[in-house]
């Protein structure tokens, strides 16, 4: 699956653990690009933001209505596997639920949930 991933490199890496941002519903990687990614780059972190399938420039728009949370978790796993070191995961809204579900079967150095929805019981 082709997934759009945007990257922001710091002028000098002072923190070796990268950060991966996971957007919520109705967004894409772009939502992290204006403020969050430059902020972390200024503080020495390499950061990545994924556009989940069906969002942004990622494949899967034709199936967006039928995409499951498990498929989004697989998207995050695919991107994490492509990053040189396990990243800190930052998930907003639906992205927070995806991060929580990801952590049920995999590990991360840390996770941050921003206005997250719960992984079940909606």
GROMACS .gro file of C-alpha atoms in nm:
model
  122
    1UNK     CA    1   0.000   0.000   0.000
    2UNK     CA    2   0.140   0.339  -0.097
    3UNK     CA    3   0.109   0.576   0.199
    4UNK     CA    4   0.199   0.943   0.192
    5UNK     CA    5   0.458   1.020   0.459
    6UNK     CA    6   0.597   1.367   0.510
    7UNK     CA    7   0.925   1.418   0.693
    8UNK     CA    8   1.077   1.712   0.877
    9UNK     CA    9   1.446   1.687   0.963
   10UNK     CA   10   1.607   1.908   1.225
   11UNK     CA   11   1.915   2.115   1.146
   12UNK     CA   12   2.093   1.898   1.402
   13UNK     CA   13   1.954   1.577   1.551
   14UNK     CA   14   1.986   1.612   1.928
   15UNK     CA   15   1.720   1.353   2.014
   16UNK     CA   16   1.777   1.014   1.847
   17UNK     CA   17   1.418   0.893   1.889
   18UNK     CA   18   1.198   1.011   1.600
   19UNK     CA   19   0.831   1.110   1.625
   20UNK     CA   20   0.546   0.975   1.410
   21UNK     CA   21   0.224   1.177   1.393
   22UNK     CA   22  -0.105   0.998   1.320
   23UNK     CA   23  -0.396   1.218   1.215
   24UNK     CA   24  -0.763   1.189   1.299
   25UNK     CA   25  -1.068   1.158   1.079
   26UNK     CA   26  -1.109   1.411   0.796
   27UNK     CA   27  -0.740   1.506   0.808
   28UNK     CA   28  -0.413   1.385   0.658
   29UNK     CA   29  -0.041   1.429   0.720
   30UNK     CA   30  -0.070   1.796   0.625
   31UNK     CA   31  -0.239   1.879   0.958
   32UNK     CA   32   0.091   1.829   1.142
   33UNK     CA   33   0.312   2.015   0.893
   34UNK     CA   34   0.253   2.379   0.984
   35UNK     CA   35   0.315   2.382   1.359
   36UNK     CA   36   0.394   2.046   1.518
   37UNK     CA   37   0.663   1.916   1.283
   38UNK     CA   38   0.861   2.245   1.269
   39UNK     CA   39   0.839   2.272   1.649
   40UNK     CA   40   0.987   1.925   1.697
   41UNK     CA   41   1.253   1.989   1.431
   42UNK     CA   42   1.359   2.308   1.613
   43UNK     CA   43   1.405   2.091   1.923
   44UNK     CA   44   1.622   1.832   1.749
   45UNK     CA   45   1.370   1.561   1.655
   46UNK     CA   46   1.319   1.404   1.316
   47UNK     CA   47   0.945   1.382   1.264
   48UNK     CA   48   0.717   1.197   1.028
   49UNK     CA   49   0.346   1.229   0.956
   50UNK     CA   50   0.149   0.961   0.777
   51UNK     CA   51  -0.163   1.005   0.566
   52UNK     CA   52  -0.365   0.695   0.646
   53UNK     CA   53  -0.511   0.497   0.354
   54UNK     CA   54  -0.782   0.694   0.177
   55UNK     CA   55  -0.650   1.026   0.310
   56UNK     CA   56  -0.417   1.286   0.160
   57UNK     CA   57  -0.205   1.144  -0.121
   58UNK     CA   58  -0.226   0.785   0.008
   59UNK     CA   59  -0.394   0.505  -0.187
   60UNK     CA   60  -0.732   0.368  -0.088
   61UNK     CA   61  -0.974   0.657  -0.136
   62UNK     CA   62  -1.215   0.430  -0.328
   63UNK     CA   63  -1.248   0.205  -0.018
   64UNK     CA   64  -1.244   0.479   0.245
   65UNK     CA   65  -1.602   0.415   0.356
   66UNK     CA   66  -1.522   0.049   0.431
   67UNK     CA   67  -1.176   0.091   0.583
   68UNK     CA   68  -1.139  -0.065   0.928
   69UNK     CA   69  -0.945   0.052   1.232
   70UNK     CA   70  -0.729  -0.262   1.192
   71UNK     CA   71  -0.630  -0.146   0.843
   72UNK     CA   72  -0.525   0.192   0.981
   73UNK     CA   73  -0.321   0.013   1.248
   74UNK     CA   74  -0.152  -0.181   0.966
   75UNK     CA   75  -0.072   0.152   0.799
   76UNK     CA   76   0.100   0.277   1.113
   77UNK     CA   77   0.292  -0.052   1.144
   78UNK     CA   78   0.405  -0.023   0.781
   79UNK     CA   79   0.541   0.327   0.839
   80UNK     CA   80   0.704   0.239   1.173
   81UNK     CA   81   0.881  -0.051   1.002
   82UNK     CA   82   1.028   0.193   0.746
   83UNK     CA   83   1.169   0.432   1.008
   84UNK     CA   84   1.527   0.368   1.122
   85UNK     CA   85   1.436   0.363   1.494
   86UNK     CA   86   1.105   0.299   1.670
   87UNK     CA   87   0.932   0.637   1.698
   88UNK     CA   88   0.729   0.805   1.967
   89UNK     CA   89   0.370   0.785   1.840
   90UNK     CA   90   0.145   1.091   1.857
   91UNK     CA   91  -0.220   1.032   1.770
   92UNK     CA   92  -0.501   1.285   1.749
   93UNK     CA   93  -0.870   1.190   1.778
   94UNK     CA   94  -0.917   0.875   1.566
   95UNK     CA   95  -0.536   0.866   1.537
   96UNK     CA   96  -0.525   0.822   1.915
   97UNK     CA   97  -0.747   0.516   1.892
   98UNK     CA   98  -0.522   0.380   1.618
   99UNK     CA   99  -0.215   0.432   1.837
  100UNK     CA  100  -0.387   0.253   2.128
  101UNK     CA  101  -0.480  -0.042   1.907
  102UNK     CA  102  -0.124  -0.050   1.764
  103UNK     CA  103   0.014  -0.072   2.119
  104UNK     CA  104  -0.198  -0.380   2.192
  105UNK     CA  105   0.042  -0.589   1.983
  106UNK     CA  106   0.355  -0.375   1.935
  107UNK     CA  107   0.576  -0.151   2.140
  108UNK     CA  108   0.685   0.210   2.109
  109UNK     CA  109   0.927   0.419   2.316
  110UNK     CA  110   0.629   0.637   2.416
  111UNK     CA  111   0.287   0.743   2.297
  112UNK     CA  112   0.098   1.070   2.320
  113UNK     CA  113  -0.280   1.085   2.279
  114UNK     CA  114  -0.422   1.424   2.183
  115UNK     CA  115  -0.800   1.447   2.231
  116UNK     CA  116  -0.813   1.074   2.162
  117UNK     CA  117  -1.123   0.867   2.116
  118UNK     CA  118  -1.126   0.536   2.304
  119UNK     CA  119  -1.031   0.222   2.110
  120UNK     CA  120  -1.381   0.076   2.159
  121UNK     CA  121  -1.720   0.168   2.297
  122UNK     CA  122  -1.805   0.454   2.064
   0.00000   0.00000   0.00000
